mmCIF file of C-alpha atoms in Angstrom:
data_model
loop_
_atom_site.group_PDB
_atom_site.id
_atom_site.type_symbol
_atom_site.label_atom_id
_atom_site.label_comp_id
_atom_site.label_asym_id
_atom_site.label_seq_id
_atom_site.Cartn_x
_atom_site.Cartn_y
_atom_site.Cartn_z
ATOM 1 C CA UNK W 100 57.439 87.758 97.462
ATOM 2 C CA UNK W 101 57.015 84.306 98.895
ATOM 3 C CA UNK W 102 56.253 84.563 102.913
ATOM 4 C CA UNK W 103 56.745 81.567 105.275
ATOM 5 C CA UNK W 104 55.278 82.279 108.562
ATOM 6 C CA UNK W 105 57.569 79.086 110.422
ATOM 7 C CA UNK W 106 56.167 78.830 113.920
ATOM 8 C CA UNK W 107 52.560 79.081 114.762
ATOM 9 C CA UNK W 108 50.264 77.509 117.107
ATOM 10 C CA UNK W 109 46.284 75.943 116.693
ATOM 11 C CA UNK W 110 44.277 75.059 119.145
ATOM 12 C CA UNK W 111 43.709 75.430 122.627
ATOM 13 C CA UNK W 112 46.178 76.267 125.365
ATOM 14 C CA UNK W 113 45.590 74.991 129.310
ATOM 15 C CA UNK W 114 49.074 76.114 130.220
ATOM 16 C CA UNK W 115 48.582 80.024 128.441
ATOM 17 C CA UNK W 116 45.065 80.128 128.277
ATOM 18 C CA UNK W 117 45.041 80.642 124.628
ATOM 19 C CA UNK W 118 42.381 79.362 121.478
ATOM 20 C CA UNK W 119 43.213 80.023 118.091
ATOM 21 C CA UNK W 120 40.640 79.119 115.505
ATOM 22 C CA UNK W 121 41.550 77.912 112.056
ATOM 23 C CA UNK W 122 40.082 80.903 110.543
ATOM 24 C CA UNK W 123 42.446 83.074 112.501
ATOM 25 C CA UNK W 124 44.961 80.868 110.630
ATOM 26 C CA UNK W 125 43.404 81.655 107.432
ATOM 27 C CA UNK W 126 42.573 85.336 107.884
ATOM 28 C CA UNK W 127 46.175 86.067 108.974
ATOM 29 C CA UNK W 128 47.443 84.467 105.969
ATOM 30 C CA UNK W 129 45.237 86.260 103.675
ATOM 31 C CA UNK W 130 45.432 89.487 105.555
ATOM 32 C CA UNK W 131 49.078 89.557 105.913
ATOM 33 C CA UNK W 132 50.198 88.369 102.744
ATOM 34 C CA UNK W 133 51.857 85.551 103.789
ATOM 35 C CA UNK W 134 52.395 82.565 101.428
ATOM 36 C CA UNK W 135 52.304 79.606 103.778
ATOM 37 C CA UNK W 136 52.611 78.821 107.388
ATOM 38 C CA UNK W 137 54.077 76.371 109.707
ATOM 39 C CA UNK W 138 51.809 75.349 112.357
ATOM 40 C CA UNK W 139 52.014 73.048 115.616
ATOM 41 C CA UNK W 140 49.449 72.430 118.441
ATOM 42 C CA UNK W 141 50.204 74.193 121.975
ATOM 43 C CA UNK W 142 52.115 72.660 124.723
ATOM 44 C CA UNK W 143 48.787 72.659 126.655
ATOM 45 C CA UNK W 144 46.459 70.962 124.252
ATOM 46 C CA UNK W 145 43.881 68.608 126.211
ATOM 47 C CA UNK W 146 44.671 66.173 122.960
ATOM 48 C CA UNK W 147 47.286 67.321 120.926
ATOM 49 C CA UNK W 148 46.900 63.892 118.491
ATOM 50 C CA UNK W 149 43.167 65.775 117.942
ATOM 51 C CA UNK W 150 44.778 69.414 117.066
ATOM 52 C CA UNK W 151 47.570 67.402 114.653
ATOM 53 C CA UNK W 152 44.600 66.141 112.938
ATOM 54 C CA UNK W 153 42.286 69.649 112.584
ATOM 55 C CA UNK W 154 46.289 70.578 111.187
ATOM 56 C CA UNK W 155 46.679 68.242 108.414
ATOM 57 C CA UNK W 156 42.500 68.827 107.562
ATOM 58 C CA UNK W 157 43.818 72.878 107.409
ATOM 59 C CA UNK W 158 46.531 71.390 104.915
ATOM 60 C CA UNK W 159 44.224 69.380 103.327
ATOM 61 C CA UNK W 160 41.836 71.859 102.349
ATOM 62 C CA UNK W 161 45.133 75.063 101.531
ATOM 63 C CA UNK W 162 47.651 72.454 99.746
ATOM 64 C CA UNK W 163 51.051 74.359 100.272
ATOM 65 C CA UNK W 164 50.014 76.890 102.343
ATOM 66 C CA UNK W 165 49.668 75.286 105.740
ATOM 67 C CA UNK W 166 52.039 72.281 107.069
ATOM 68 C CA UNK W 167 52.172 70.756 110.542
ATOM 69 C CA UNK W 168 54.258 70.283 113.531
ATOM 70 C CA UNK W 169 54.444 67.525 115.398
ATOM 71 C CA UNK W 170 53.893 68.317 119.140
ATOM 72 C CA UNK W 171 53.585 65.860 121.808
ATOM 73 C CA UNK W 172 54.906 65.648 125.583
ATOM 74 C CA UNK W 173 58.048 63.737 125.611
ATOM 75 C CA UNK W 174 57.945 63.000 129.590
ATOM 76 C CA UNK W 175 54.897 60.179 128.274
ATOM 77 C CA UNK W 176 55.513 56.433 127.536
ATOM 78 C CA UNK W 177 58.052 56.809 124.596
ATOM 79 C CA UNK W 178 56.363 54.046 122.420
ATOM 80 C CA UNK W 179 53.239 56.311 122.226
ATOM 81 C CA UNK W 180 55.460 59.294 121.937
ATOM 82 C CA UNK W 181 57.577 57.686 118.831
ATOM 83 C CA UNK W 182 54.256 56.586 117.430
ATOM 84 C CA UNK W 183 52.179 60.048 117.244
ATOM 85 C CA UNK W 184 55.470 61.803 116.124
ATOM 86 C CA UNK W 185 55.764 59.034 113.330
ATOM 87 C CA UNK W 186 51.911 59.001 112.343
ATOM 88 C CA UNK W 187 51.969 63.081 111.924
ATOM 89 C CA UNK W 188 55.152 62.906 109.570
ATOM 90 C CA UNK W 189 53.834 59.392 107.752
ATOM 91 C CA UNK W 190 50.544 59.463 107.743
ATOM 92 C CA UNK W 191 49.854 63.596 107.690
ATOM 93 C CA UNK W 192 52.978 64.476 106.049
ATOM 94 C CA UNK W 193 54.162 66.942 108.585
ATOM 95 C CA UNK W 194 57.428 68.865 108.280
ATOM 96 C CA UNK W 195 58.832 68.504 111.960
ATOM 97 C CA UNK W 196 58.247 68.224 115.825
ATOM 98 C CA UNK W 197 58.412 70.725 118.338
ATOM 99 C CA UNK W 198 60.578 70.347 121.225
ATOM 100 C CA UNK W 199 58.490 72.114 124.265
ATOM 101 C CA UNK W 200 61.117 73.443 127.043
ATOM 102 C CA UNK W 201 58.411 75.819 128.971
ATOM 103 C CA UNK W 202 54.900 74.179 127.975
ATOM 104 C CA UNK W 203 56.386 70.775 128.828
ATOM 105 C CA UNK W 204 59.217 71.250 131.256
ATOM 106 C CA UNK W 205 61.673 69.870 129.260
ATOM 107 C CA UNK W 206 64.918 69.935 129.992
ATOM 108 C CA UNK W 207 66.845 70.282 126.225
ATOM 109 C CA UNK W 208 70.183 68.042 127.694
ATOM 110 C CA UNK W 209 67.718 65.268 129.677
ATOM 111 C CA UNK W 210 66.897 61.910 129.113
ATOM 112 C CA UNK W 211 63.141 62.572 127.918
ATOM 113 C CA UNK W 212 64.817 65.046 125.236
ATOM 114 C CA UNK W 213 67.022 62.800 123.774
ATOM 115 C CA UNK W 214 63.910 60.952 122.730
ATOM 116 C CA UNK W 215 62.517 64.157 120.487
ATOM 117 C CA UNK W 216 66.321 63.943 119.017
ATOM 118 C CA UNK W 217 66.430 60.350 118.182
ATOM 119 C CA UNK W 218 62.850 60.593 116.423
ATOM 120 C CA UNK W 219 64.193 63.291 114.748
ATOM 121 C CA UNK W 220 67.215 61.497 113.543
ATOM 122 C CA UNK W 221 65.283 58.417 112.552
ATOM 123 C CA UNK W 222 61.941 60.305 110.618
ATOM 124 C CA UNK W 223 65.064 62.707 109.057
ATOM 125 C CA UNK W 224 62.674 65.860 110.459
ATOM 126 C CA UNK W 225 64.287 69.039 111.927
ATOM 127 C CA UNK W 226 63.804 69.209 115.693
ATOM 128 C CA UNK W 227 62.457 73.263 116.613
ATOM 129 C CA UNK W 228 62.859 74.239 120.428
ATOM 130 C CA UNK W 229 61.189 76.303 122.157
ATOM 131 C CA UNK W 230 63.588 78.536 123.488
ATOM 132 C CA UNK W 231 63.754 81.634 125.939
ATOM 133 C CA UNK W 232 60.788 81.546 129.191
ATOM 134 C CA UNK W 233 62.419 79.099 131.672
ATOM 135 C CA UNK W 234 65.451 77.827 132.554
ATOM 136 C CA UNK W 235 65.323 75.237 130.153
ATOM 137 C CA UNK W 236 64.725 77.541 127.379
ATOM 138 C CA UNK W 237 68.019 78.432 127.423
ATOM 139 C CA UNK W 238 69.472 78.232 124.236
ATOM 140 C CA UNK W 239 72.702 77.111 125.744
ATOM 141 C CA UNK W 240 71.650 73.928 126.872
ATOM 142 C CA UNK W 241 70.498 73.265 122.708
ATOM 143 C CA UNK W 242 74.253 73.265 122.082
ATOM 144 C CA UNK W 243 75.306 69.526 123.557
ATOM 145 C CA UNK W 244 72.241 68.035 121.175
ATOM 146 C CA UNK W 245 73.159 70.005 118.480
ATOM 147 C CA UNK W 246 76.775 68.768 118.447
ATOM 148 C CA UNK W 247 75.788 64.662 119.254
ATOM 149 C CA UNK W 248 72.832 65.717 116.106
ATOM 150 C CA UNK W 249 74.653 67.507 113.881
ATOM 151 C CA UNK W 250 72.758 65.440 110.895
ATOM 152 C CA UNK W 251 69.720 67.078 112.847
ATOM 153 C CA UNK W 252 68.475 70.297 111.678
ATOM 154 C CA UNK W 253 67.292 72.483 114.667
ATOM 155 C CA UNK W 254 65.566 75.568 115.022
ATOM 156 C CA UNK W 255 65.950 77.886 117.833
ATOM 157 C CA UNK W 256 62.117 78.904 118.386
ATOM 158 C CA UNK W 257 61.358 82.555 119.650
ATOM 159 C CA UNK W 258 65.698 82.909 119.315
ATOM 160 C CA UNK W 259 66.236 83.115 122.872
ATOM 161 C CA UNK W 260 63.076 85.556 123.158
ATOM 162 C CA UNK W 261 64.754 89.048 123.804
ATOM 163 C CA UNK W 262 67.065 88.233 126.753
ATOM 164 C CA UNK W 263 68.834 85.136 124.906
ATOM 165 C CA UNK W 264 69.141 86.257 121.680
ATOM 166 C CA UNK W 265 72.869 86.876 121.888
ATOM 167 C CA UNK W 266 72.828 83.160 123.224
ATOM 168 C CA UNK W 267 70.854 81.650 120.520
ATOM 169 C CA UNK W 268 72.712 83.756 117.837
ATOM 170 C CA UNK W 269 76.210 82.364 119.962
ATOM 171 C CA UNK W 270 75.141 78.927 119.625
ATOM 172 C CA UNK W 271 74.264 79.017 116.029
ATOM 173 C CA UNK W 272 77.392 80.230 115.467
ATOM 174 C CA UNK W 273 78.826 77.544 116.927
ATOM 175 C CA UNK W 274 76.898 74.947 115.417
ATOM 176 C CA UNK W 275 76.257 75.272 111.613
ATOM 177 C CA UNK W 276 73.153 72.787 112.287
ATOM 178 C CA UNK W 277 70.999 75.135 114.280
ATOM 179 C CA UNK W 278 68.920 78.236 112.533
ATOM 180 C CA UNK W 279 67.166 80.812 114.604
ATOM 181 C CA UNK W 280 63.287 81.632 114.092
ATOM 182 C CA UNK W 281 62.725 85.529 115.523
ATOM 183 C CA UNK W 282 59.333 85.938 116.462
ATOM 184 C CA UNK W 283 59.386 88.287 119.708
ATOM 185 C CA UNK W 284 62.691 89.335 119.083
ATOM 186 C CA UNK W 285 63.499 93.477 118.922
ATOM 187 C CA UNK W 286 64.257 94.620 115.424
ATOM 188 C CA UNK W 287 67.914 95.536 116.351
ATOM 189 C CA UNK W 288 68.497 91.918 117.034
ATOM 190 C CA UNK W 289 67.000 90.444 114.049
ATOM 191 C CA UNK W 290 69.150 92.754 111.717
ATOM 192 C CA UNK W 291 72.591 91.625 113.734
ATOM 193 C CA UNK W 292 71.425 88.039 113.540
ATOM 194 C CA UNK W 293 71.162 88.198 110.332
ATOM 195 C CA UNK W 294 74.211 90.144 109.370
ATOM 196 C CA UNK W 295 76.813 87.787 111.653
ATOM 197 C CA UNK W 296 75.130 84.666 111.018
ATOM 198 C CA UNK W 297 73.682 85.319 107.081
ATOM 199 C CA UNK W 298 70.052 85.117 106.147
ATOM 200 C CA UNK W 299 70.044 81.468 105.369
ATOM 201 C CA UNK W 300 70.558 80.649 109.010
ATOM 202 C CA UNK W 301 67.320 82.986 110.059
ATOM 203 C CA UNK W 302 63.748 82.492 109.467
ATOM 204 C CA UNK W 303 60.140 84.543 110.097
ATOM 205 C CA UNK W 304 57.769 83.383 112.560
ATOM 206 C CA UNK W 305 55.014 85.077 114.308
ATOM 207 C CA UNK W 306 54.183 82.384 117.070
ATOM 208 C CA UNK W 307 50.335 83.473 116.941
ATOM 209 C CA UNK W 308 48.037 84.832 113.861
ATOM 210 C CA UNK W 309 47.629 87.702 115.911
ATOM 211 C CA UNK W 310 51.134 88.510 116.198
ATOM 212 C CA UNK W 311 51.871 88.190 112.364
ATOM 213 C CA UNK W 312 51.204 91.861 111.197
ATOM 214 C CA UNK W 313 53.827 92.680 113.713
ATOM 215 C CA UNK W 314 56.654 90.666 113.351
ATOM 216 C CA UNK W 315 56.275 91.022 109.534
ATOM 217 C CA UNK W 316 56.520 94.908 110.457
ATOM 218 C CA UNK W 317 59.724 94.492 112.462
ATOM 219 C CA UNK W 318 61.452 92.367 109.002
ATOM 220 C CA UNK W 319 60.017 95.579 106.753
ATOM 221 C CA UNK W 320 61.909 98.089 108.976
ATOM 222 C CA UNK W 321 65.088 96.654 108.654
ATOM 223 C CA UNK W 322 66.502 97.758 105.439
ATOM 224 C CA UNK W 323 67.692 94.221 104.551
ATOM 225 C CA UNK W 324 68.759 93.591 101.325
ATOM 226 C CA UNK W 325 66.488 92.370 99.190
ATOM 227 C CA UNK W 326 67.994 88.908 99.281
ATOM 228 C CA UNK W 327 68.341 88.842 102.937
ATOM 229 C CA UNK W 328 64.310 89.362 102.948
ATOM 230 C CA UNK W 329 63.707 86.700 100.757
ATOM 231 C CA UNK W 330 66.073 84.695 102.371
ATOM 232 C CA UNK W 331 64.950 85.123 106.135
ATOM 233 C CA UNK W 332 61.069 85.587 104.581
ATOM 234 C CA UNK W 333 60.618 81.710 102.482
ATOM 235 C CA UNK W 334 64.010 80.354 101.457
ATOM 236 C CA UNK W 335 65.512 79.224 104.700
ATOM 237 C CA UNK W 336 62.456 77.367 105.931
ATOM 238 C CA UNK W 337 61.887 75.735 102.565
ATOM 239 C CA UNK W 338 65.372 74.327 103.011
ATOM 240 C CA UNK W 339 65.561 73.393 106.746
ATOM 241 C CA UNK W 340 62.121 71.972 106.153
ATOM 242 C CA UNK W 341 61.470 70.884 102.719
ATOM 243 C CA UNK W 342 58.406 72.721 102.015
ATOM 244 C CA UNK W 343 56.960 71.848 98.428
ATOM 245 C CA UNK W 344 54.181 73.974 96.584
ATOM 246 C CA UNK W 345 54.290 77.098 98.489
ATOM 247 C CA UNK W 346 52.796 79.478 96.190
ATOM 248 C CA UNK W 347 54.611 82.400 94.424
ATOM 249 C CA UNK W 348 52.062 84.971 95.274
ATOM 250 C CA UNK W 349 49.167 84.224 97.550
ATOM 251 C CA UNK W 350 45.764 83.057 96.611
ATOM 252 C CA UNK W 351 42.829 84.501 98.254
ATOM 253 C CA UNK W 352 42.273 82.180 101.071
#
């Protein structure tokens, strides 16, 4: 079964105090199963333009089993913000940008935001939002964008994070743009998710490497139907982000 892991993080962390390595990338993927994964630098990388660039060399070196997210502080000059966004999807092929509501105090309905949405629009990438943490990680506040982008894919990272989740799974349902991506949320939730809203509006993500043996346990408990799994586990993320050349059954890594 193909496995898309669709929110990860590389690099090193100043606002969580986190490092992950690329062989924790590359371990988890081999250890796990799991066919490909999604991966973006933290909201507290020292140089994020640096971490997009160990991404695409992780690409590089596993075609179709790594791709990159874009992830850059919006609140900076929005020339140099347009520019990295457009050099990681041009130039290192990467499959979306990350819209950073805790890590970079962004408020989803501001001005600064509306600059992640327009990029979005214009490099014809979904926009994925960190939601749940803060304030403005409320997945409420996704809905306004989601309406004035509805040619915008978005993903609801995290899914509200436990105490949202009925608001992310609410706003979904409201807007047949935005998908949900579950990693930290309880079993229970993923299975109701998935039932009201269908499996092709739900995706897997483990948010770190070490979290990945988990989350994939919480999907495995569920008694989905087989085409929910394969659904919620590869097919939705290949659509919302065009993934090419993610391989049927994983190579030893």
């Amino acid at each position: 079964m193909i496995i898309v892991d669709t929110y990860c993080h590389l690099g090193e962390c100043r606002v969580y105090d986190q490092n992950v390595f690329e062989s924790e990338i590359v371990s988890s993927l081999s250890q796990n199963q799991v066919s490909a994964v999604i991966v973006a630098p933290f909201p507290g990388a020292p140089n994020p333009a640096s971490v997009h660039d160990r991404i695409a060399d992780l690409g590089t070196r596993h075609p179709g089993r790594v791709f990159g997210l874009a992830s850059v502080n919006p609140h900076i000059n929005r020339d140099r913000y347009r520019a990295e966004v457009e050099r990681c999807v041009k130039e290192l092929g990467f499959v979306g940008v990350v819209l950073e509501t805790l890590g970079h105090a962004v408020n989803p309905i501001g001005n600064d935001a509306q600059t992640v949405f327009e990029v979005a629009r214009q490099l014809h990438i979904p926009v994925v939002v960190h939601t749940g943490g803060s304030p403005y990680g409320l997945p409420a506040l996704v809905l306004p964008r989601a309406r004035s982008y509805s040619d915008v894919k978005i993903v609801l990272a995290n899914a509200g994070a436990v105490n949202y989740t009925q608001e992310a799974q609410i706003v979904a349902r409201e807007a047949s743009n935005v998908y949900l991506s579950t990693a930290w949320c309880r079993g229970d939730d993923i299975k109701t998710i998935v039932t009201d809203l269908g499996a092709n509006r739900v995706m897997f993500a483990s948010d770190y490497p070490a979290n990945q043996t988990t989350e994939l346990s919480k999907y495995r408990a569920l008694t989905l139907f087989q085409f929910q799994q394969l659904q919620a586990f590869s097919q939705t993320a290949m659509d919302v982000f065009g993934l090419q050349g993610v391989p049927d059954v994983p190579e030893v890594v």
